[in-house]
Tab-separated table of C-alpha atoms and ligand atoms in Angstrom:
chain	number	residue	atom	x	y	z
A	80	UNK	CA	-5.287	-13.521	7.521
A	81	UNK	CA	-5.787	-9.967	8.441
A	82	UNK	CA	-2.172	-9.124	8.658
A	83	UNK	CA	-1.561	-10.657	5.317
A	84	UNK	CA	-4.282	-8.555	3.785
A	85	UNK	CA	-2.647	-5.471	5.304
A	86	UNK	CA	0.623	-6.390	4.001
A	87	UNK	CA	-0.645	-6.945	0.498
A	88	UNK	CA	-2.270	-3.555	0.681
A	89	UNK	CA	1.228	-1.984	1.678
A	90	UNK	CA	2.975	-3.999	-1.027
A	91	UNK	CA	0.595	-2.654	-3.657
A	92	UNK	CA	0.929	0.841	-2.466
A	93	UNK	CA	4.770	0.421	-2.861
A	94	UNK	CA	4.334	-0.549	-6.352
A	95	UNK	CA	2.329	2.473	-7.133
A	96	UNK	CA	5.165	4.705	-5.803
A	97	UNK	CA	7.465	2.814	-7.953
A	98	UNK	CA	5.812	3.425	-11.297
A	99	UNK	CA	5.443	7.125	-10.508
A	100	UNK	CA	8.143	8.814	-12.516
A	101	UNK	CA	10.329	11.613	-11.124
A	102	UNK	CA	12.507	13.897	-12.990
A	103	UNK	CA	14.593	16.890	-11.881
A	104	UNK	CA	17.458	18.979	-13.067
A	105	UNK	CA	20.674	17.273	-12.588
A	106	UNK	CA	23.121	19.975	-13.919
A	107	UNK	CA	23.206	23.243	-15.733
A	108	UNK	CA	25.507	24.102	-18.800
A	109	UNK	CA	26.408	27.774	-19.212
A	110	UNK	CA	27.252	28.239	-22.901
A	111	UNK	CA	27.864	24.592	-23.205
A	112	UNK	CA	30.051	24.288	-20.167
A	113	UNK	CA	28.717	21.975	-17.323
A	114	UNK	CA	28.534	23.773	-13.957
A	115	UNK	CA	28.742	20.643	-12.054
A	116	UNK	CA	26.216	17.830	-11.108
A	117	UNK	CA	23.652	19.374	-8.521
A	118	UNK	CA	25.361	22.674	-8.371
A	119	UNK	CA	23.113	25.764	-7.930
A	120	UNK	CA	19.913	23.568	-8.270
A	121	UNK	CA	17.434	23.351	-5.464
A	122	UNK	CA	17.223	19.613	-5.943
A	123	UNK	CA	13.748	18.399	-4.775
A	124	UNK	CA	13.614	16.366	-1.576
A	125	UNK	CA	13.090	12.573	-1.820
A	126	UNK	CA	9.588	11.780	-1.040
A	127	UNK	CA	9.945	8.363	0.807
A	128	UNK	CA	12.526	5.899	2.113
A	129	UNK	CA	14.164	3.722	-0.569
A	130	UNK	CA	13.288	1.867	-2.792
A	131	UNK	CA	10.389	4.267	-3.123
A	132	UNK	CA	10.078	7.824	-4.586
A	133	UNK	CA	13.380	8.201	-6.639
A	134	UNK	CA	13.448	11.952	-6.097
A	135	UNK	CA	10.363	14.180	-5.721
A	136	UNK	CA	6.984	13.460	-6.105
A	137	UNK	CA	5.210	15.507	-8.563
A	138	UNK	CA	3.405	18.578	-7.064
A	139	UNK	CA	-0.319	18.282	-7.935
A	140	UNK	CA	-1.746	20.699	-5.188
A	141	UNK	CA	-1.950	24.055	-7.114
A	142	UNK	CA	-2.262	25.986	-3.705
A	143	UNK	CA	0.895	24.314	-2.244
A	144	UNK	CA	4.007	26.314	-1.670
A	145	UNK	CA	5.935	23.262	-3.245
A	146	UNK	CA	4.538	24.443	-6.597
A	147	UNK	CA	7.066	27.207	-6.384
A	148	UNK	CA	10.360	25.399	-6.409
A	149	UNK	CA	9.156	21.955	-5.658
A	150	UNK	CA	9.356	20.091	-2.241
A	151	UNK	CA	12.046	21.833	0.139
A	152	UNK	CA	12.401	24.487	-2.548
A	153	UNK	CA	13.179	27.209	-0.014
A	154	UNK	CA	16.460	25.516	0.853
A	155	UNK	CA	19.241	27.252	-0.876
A	156	UNK	CA	21.998	25.583	-2.854
A	157	UNK	CA	25.373	26.652	-1.741
A	158	UNK	CA	26.349	27.601	-5.412
A	159	UNK	CA	24.959	30.069	-7.590
A	160	UNK	CA	25.841	30.496	-11.276
A	161	UNK	CA	27.071	33.821	-12.666
A	162	UNK	CA	25.667	34.665	-15.881
A	163	UNK	CA	25.388	37.563	-18.385
A	164	UNK	CA	22.551	38.763	-20.498
A	165	UNK	CA	22.499	36.743	-23.671
A	166	UNK	CA	24.282	33.571	-22.099
A	167	UNK	CA	22.561	30.322	-23.070
A	168	UNK	CA	21.724	27.798	-20.199
A	169	UNK	CA	20.899	24.216	-20.857
A	170	UNK	CA	19.230	22.381	-18.090
A	171	UNK	CA	19.976	18.807	-17.992
A	172	UNK	CA	16.862	16.980	-16.925
A	173	UNK	CA	17.031	13.415	-15.720
A	174	UNK	CA	15.034	10.579	-13.969
A	175	UNK	CA	17.357	7.810	-12.653
A	176	UNK	CA	20.931	8.890	-13.625
A	177	UNK	CA	22.720	11.570	-15.630
A	178	UNK	CA	23.689	9.359	-18.506
A	179	UNK	CA	22.431	8.979	-22.104
A	180	UNK	CA	20.764	5.744	-21.138
A	181	UNK	CA	18.457	7.449	-18.810
A	182	UNK	CA	14.771	7.769	-19.955
A	183	UNK	CA	14.669	11.350	-18.558
A	184	UNK	CA	10.754	11.300	-17.902
A	185	UNK	CA	8.519	8.378	-18.308
A	186	UNK	CA	7.199	8.115	-21.908
A	187	UNK	CA	3.550	8.375	-20.775
A	188	UNK	CA	4.318	11.828	-19.303
A	189	UNK	CA	3.348	13.996	-22.111
A	190	UNK	CA	2.678	17.493	-21.221
A	191	UNK	CA	4.071	21.175	-21.778
A	192	UNK	CA	7.363	22.600	-20.480
A	193	UNK	CA	8.114	26.090	-19.240
A	194	UNK	CA	10.689	28.367	-17.791
A	195	UNK	CA	10.046	31.436	-15.611
A	196	UNK	CA	12.490	33.819	-14.257
A	197	UNK	CA	11.939	35.853	-10.878
A	198	UNK	CA	14.303	38.005	-8.692
A	199	UNK	CA	15.611	35.984	-5.786
A	200	UNK	CA	13.845	35.824	-3.450
A	201	UNK	CA	10.460	35.747	-5.254
A	202	UNK	CA	7.976	38.388	-4.284
A	203	UNK	CA	4.129	38.681	-5.035
A	204	UNK	CA	3.813	38.283	-8.930
A	205	UNK	CA	7.547	38.133	-9.606
A	206	UNK	CA	7.595	35.238	-11.778
A	207	UNK	CA	7.864	36.055	-15.457
A	208	UNK	CA	7.445	33.353	-18.080
A	209	UNK	CA	10.592	33.382	-20.656
A	210	UNK	CA	9.990	30.079	-22.463
A	211	UNK	CA	7.243	27.706	-23.200
A	212	UNK	CA	6.450	24.594	-25.304
A	213	UNK	CA	3.334	22.604	-25.521
A	214	UNK	CA	1.652	20.397	-27.983
A	215	UNK	CA	3.396	20.438	-31.524
A	216	UNK	CA	0.714	18.713	-33.305
A	217	UNK	CA	-2.250	16.621	-32.665
A	218	UNK	CA	-1.363	13.313	-34.535
A	219	UNK	CA	-3.903	11.695	-36.815
A	220	UNK	CA	-6.911	10.627	-34.763
A	221	UNK	CA	-8.095	8.291	-33.426
A	222	UNK	CA	-4.711	6.510	-32.313
A	223	UNK	CA	-2.158	9.100	-32.167
A	224	UNK	CA	-1.941	11.405	-29.177
A	225	UNK	CA	0.244	14.086	-30.690
A	226	UNK	CA	3.680	15.430	-29.836
A	227	UNK	CA	4.533	17.015	-26.499
A	228	UNK	CA	7.257	19.122	-25.223
A	229	UNK	CA	8.145	16.769	-22.322
A	230	UNK	CA	8.359	13.687	-24.429
A	231	UNK	CA	8.924	14.683	-28.029
A	232	UNK	CA	11.436	17.326	-27.331
A	233	UNK	CA	13.187	17.439	-23.852
A	234	UNK	CA	13.232	13.457	-23.163
A	235	UNK	CA	14.006	12.950	-26.847
A	236	UNK	CA	16.881	15.415	-26.555
A	237	UNK	CA	18.601	13.634	-23.918
A	238	UNK	CA	17.005	15.803	-21.069
A	239	UNK	CA	18.149	19.078	-22.500
A	240	UNK	CA	15.938	22.204	-22.007
A	241	UNK	CA	17.345	25.487	-23.444
A	242	UNK	CA	16.905	28.919	-22.289
A	243	UNK	CA	18.629	32.228	-22.786
A	244	UNK	CA	19.230	34.941	-20.153
A	245	UNK	CA	17.165	38.128	-21.455
A	246	UNK	CA	19.023	40.814	-23.324
A	247	UNK	CA	20.210	43.677	-21.032
A	248	UNK	CA	18.742	42.108	-17.914
A	249	UNK	CA	19.838	44.138	-14.800
A	250	UNK	CA	22.320	42.603	-12.561
A	251	UNK	CA	21.096	40.905	-9.434
A	252	UNK	CA	20.123	37.427	-7.915
A	253	UNK	CA	17.434	35.535	-9.703
A	254	UNK	CA	15.844	32.302	-9.489
A	255	UNK	CA	14.950	30.388	-12.713
A	256	UNK	CA	11.873	28.166	-12.192
A	257	UNK	CA	11.874	25.432	-15.040
A	258	UNK	CA	9.082	23.081	-15.120
A	259	UNK	CA	7.874	19.909	-16.788
A	260	UNK	CA	4.264	18.883	-16.658
A	261	UNK	CA	2.854	15.518	-17.048
A	262	UNK	CA	-0.727	15.280	-18.318
A	263	UNK	CA	-1.187	11.530	-18.304
A	264	UNK	CA	-3.641	11.630	-15.253
A	265	UNK	CA	-5.028	15.222	-16.308
A	266	UNK	CA	-8.350	14.196	-17.540
A	267	UNK	CA	-9.477	14.862	-13.951
A	268	UNK	CA	-8.477	17.636	-11.636
A	269	UNK	CA	-6.569	16.847	-8.415
A	270	UNK	CA	-9.007	18.936	-6.663
A	271	UNK	CA	-11.824	16.616	-7.651
A	272	UNK	CA	-9.940	13.322	-7.768
A	273	UNK	CA	-6.819	13.477	-5.586
A	274	UNK	CA	-5.164	10.464	-6.858
A	275	UNK	CA	-5.230	11.833	-10.334
A	276	UNK	CA	-4.653	15.341	-11.873
A	277	UNK	CA	-1.701	17.065	-13.810
A	278	UNK	CA	1.659	16.447	-12.294
A	279	UNK	CA	3.979	19.409	-12.036
A	280	UNK	CA	7.837	19.080	-11.762
A	281	UNK	CA	9.028	22.640	-10.940
A	282	UNK	CA	12.853	22.979	-10.412
A	283	UNK	CA	14.630	26.186	-9.329
A	284	UNK	CA	18.205	27.379	-10.284
A	285	UNK	CA	20.012	29.986	-8.566
A	286	UNK	CA	21.763	32.507	-10.886
A	287	UNK	CA	23.456	35.899	-10.524
A	288	UNK	CA	23.251	38.245	-13.531
A	289	UNK	CA	26.367	40.486	-13.783
A	290	UNK	CA	27.017	43.366	-16.090
A	291	UNK	CA	25.573	46.849	-16.690
A	292	UNK	CA	22.235	45.783	-17.927
A	293	UNK	CA	19.185	48.268	-17.215
A	294	UNK	CA	16.228	45.908	-18.085
A	295	UNK	CA	14.013	45.220	-15.176
A	296	UNK	CA	11.603	42.235	-15.227
A	297	UNK	CA	7.920	43.349	-15.569
A	298	UNK	CA	5.291	42.143	-13.149
A	299	UNK	CA	4.568	38.421	-13.539
A	300	UNK	CA	2.730	35.734	-11.555
A	301	UNK	CA	2.945	34.162	-8.039
A	302	UNK	CA	3.660	30.536	-7.166
A	303	UNK	CA	1.412	29.246	-5.905
A	304	UNK	CA	-1.286	31.268	-7.520
A	305	UNK	CA	-0.587	31.296	-11.164
A	306	UNK	CA	-2.350	28.011	-12.080
A	307	UNK	CA	-5.999	27.114	-11.480
A	308	UNK	CA	-7.858	23.920	-11.592
A	309	UNK	CA	-10.280	25.622	-14.204
A	310	UNK	CA	-7.262	26.289	-16.449
A	311	UNK	CA	-8.049	24.459	-19.811
A	312	UNK	CA	-4.171	23.325	-19.665
A	313	UNK	CA	-4.480	21.922	-16.271
A	314	UNK	CA	-7.586	19.548	-16.829
A	315	UNK	CA	-6.935	18.094	-20.307
A	316	UNK	CA	-7.460	14.664	-21.832
A	317	UNK	CA	-4.565	13.733	-23.798
A	318	UNK	CA	-6.000	10.285	-24.581
A	319	UNK	CA	-9.279	11.899	-25.925
A	320	UNK	CA	-8.230	11.441	-29.583
A	321	UNK	CA	-7.476	7.743	-29.122
A	322	UNK	CA	-10.995	6.949	-27.825
A	323	UNK	CA	-13.460	5.166	-30.120
A	324	UNK	CA	-16.459	6.736	-28.412
A	325	UNK	CA	-16.419	10.369	-27.256
A	326	UNK	CA	-19.250	12.412	-25.953
A	327	UNK	CA	-17.888	15.898	-26.590
A	328	UNK	CA	-15.221	16.714	-29.498
A	329	UNK	CA	-11.693	16.199	-28.534
A	330	UNK	CA	-9.614	19.470	-28.166
A	331	UNK	CA	-7.152	19.872	-31.110
A	332	UNK	CA	-5.064	22.598	-29.381
A	333	UNK	CA	-3.522	22.971	-26.041
A	334	UNK	CA	-3.462	26.155	-24.041
A	335	UNK	CA	-0.251	26.149	-21.954
A	336	UNK	CA	-0.961	27.140	-18.340
A	337	UNK	CA	0.253	30.343	-16.919
A	338	UNK	CA	0.837	33.823	-18.664
A	339	UNK	CA	2.085	34.565	-21.910
A	340	UNK	CA	5.810	34.597	-22.546
A	341	UNK	CA	7.372	38.093	-21.887
A	342	UNK	CA	8.396	40.203	-24.951
A	343	UNK	CA	11.755	40.812	-23.471
A	344	UNK	CA	12.538	37.082	-23.619
A	345	UNK	CA	14.527	35.436	-26.611
A	346	UNK	CA	11.927	34.369	-29.257
A	347	UNK	CA	14.069	31.382	-29.903
A	348	UNK	CA	16.418	29.360	-27.856
A	349	UNK	CA	18.936	27.207	-29.784
A	350	UNK	CA	20.858	24.257	-28.323
A	351	UNK	CA	24.500	25.205	-28.082
A	352	UNK	CA	27.224	22.556	-28.318
A	353	UNK	CA	27.683	20.925	-24.928
A	354	UNK	CA	30.792	19.879	-23.498
A	355	UNK	CA	31.296	16.835	-20.983
A	356	UNK	CA	29.391	16.631	-17.724
A	357	UNK	CA	31.243	17.493	-14.655
A	358	UNK	CA	30.519	15.563	-11.479
A	359	UNK	CA	28.821	12.424	-10.673
A	360	UNK	CA	26.222	10.896	-12.939
A	361	UNK	CA	24.541	8.623	-10.319
A	362	UNK	CA	22.356	9.555	-7.228
A	363	UNK	CA	23.752	8.379	-3.916
A	364	UNK	CA	21.166	6.681	-1.743
A	365	UNK	CA	19.291	9.215	0.055
A	366	UNK	CA	19.444	9.357	4.013
A	367	UNK	CA	16.352	11.863	4.402
A	368	UNK	CA	13.189	12.401	2.830
A	369	UNK	CA	9.898	14.227	3.335
A	370	UNK	CA	6.410	13.096	3.239
A	371	UNK	CA	3.306	14.919	4.355
A	372	UNK	CA	5.379	17.666	5.812
A	373	UNK	CA	7.446	15.233	8.025
A	374	UNK	CA	11.281	15.165	7.278
A	375	UNK	CA	12.920	11.852	8.162
A	376	UNK	CA	16.444	11.196	8.752
A	377	UNK	CA	17.714	7.565	8.668
A	378	UNK	CA	20.906	5.479	8.451
A	379	UNK	CA	21.000	2.202	6.572
A	380	UNK	CA	21.731	-1.307	8.073
A	381	UNK	CA	21.856	-3.098	4.697
A	382	UNK	CA	18.846	-1.938	2.920
A	383	UNK	CA	16.554	-1.322	5.912
A	384	UNK	CA	16.462	2.345	6.919
A	385	UNK	CA	16.996	3.055	10.589
A	386	UNK	CA	15.076	6.271	11.374
A	387	UNK	CA	17.277	8.586	13.632
A	388	UNK	CA	15.201	11.809	13.692
A	389	UNK	CA	11.992	13.187	12.341
A	390	UNK	CA	10.751	16.893	12.322
A	391	UNK	CA	7.945	18.827	10.989
A	392	UNK	CA	8.696	20.922	7.952
A	393	UNK	CA	7.294	24.362	6.943
A	394	UNK	CA	8.665	26.273	4.022
A	395	UNK	CA	10.247	29.449	5.098
A	396	UNK	CA	11.027	31.947	2.349
A	397	UNK	CA	13.025	35.008	3.168
A	398	UNK	CA	11.628	38.299	1.912
A	399	UNK	CA	15.114	39.664	1.240
A	400	UNK	CA	17.989	38.001	-0.365
A	401	UNK	CA	20.315	36.159	1.915
A	402	UNK	CA	23.551	34.654	0.392
A	403	UNK	CA	23.603	30.932	0.492
A	404	UNK	CA	25.805	29.489	3.123
A	405	UNK	CA	28.791	27.547	1.746
A	406	UNK	CA	29.141	23.685	1.494
A	407	UNK	CA	30.812	22.109	4.420
B	15	NAG	C1	23.532	31.785	-27.463
B	15	NAG	O1	23.183	31.186	-28.556
B	15	NAG	C2	22.910	32.031	-29.569
B	15	NAG	C3	22.188	31.082	-30.636
B	15	NAG	O2	22.961	29.978	-31.128
B	15	NAG	C4	24.274	32.539	-30.199
B	15	NAG	O3	24.069	33.400	-31.384
B	15	NAG	C5	24.983	33.289	-29.008
B	15	NAG	O4	26.208	33.795	-29.541
B	15	NAG	C6	25.034	32.356	-27.870
B	15	NAG	N1	25.652	33.282	-26.565
B	15	NAG	C7	26.643	33.048	-26.009
B	15	NAG	C8	27.033	33.865	-25.007
B	15	NAG	O5	27.491	32.040	-26.470
B	16	NAG	C1	20.530	4.795	-15.857
B	16	NAG	O1	18.963	4.814	-15.908
B	16	NAG	C2	18.421	4.031	-16.928
B	16	NAG	C3	16.975	4.213	-16.848
B	16	NAG	O2	16.472	5.371	-16.845
B	16	NAG	C4	18.980	2.511	-17.043
B	16	NAG	O3	18.510	1.954	-18.038
B	16	NAG	C5	20.391	2.603	-16.939
B	16	NAG	O4	20.963	1.376	-16.944
B	16	NAG	C6	21.034	3.584	-15.793
B	16	NAG	N1	22.484	3.372	-15.945
B	16	NAG	C7	23.344	3.539	-14.977
B	16	NAG	C8	24.760	3.958	-15.206
B	16	NAG	O5	22.826	3.426	-13.818
């Protein structure tokens, strides 16, 4: 009887993992031309053996290094995309696969979306915000929760997030940190209630700016460090307006976390026409994953993972630029 109870508890946990939603950038279009699935993207590590944890868990700990470029975000991608100031990048966010049928992010994961730019590697206060989008409007109370960037824009737009390389930006290696935030459990802070809290999905893309630009990025913010549990945009009740009884008035505006957008960024980003995707549109089954700082590698006998190695993971960010090693 005892073992049955344990089994039930594990099954229940597995279900919880399944309903968590995970999205990441599957591809980057440069002026409408796809640069190839997974190319130049520091794809977040899987967070558990199949069938759990499709891709990354959201990052909820605001003090974790994972808030910078997600889990294993210090691991370079062998590719870097060469861009010029004024180029239009479109990030292709997806959830289960890179197709039009994909839901991109769970429909409940309303929240803001942001894009930051930093020299690569990042240093203290090197992330500068170049785009943001939050709450469009608060729908008519009490039953409409409003329109949010993640769901009403990015997901509705087939996962496309548009950003433009700042005019005159000085040549060099940069990291773009793009982020979606799910506020569906953000009525409590992760610090106070660890099984709830805002869910951050940061993703980093490696670019090299070329040309003779002279504009340097101003001082920005650090990740971790930029967001606090006391930020009004980190603890926010998106369901307040749907409640029949509320003790304090519901917020009708939303303050996006982090600094204001840099004045050197383009005030508007327009969707350019996109060509076909290049590369795979489905994920291959993962053979390694990370959970609580332990990296596990496995082979598969049917569906059952057979663990071949485990190691402890500590993020190691170099202080100076090191060219990525080519893919084997
Ligand atoms: C980027 O998009 C803007 C707005 O649509 C357009 O004016 C500009 O020419 C595009 N830049 C490039 C390099 O295609
Ligand atoms: C892609 O994922 C969506 C769910 O997000 C699913 O409905 C669709 O069948 C999947 N397509 C492929 C080709 O796997």
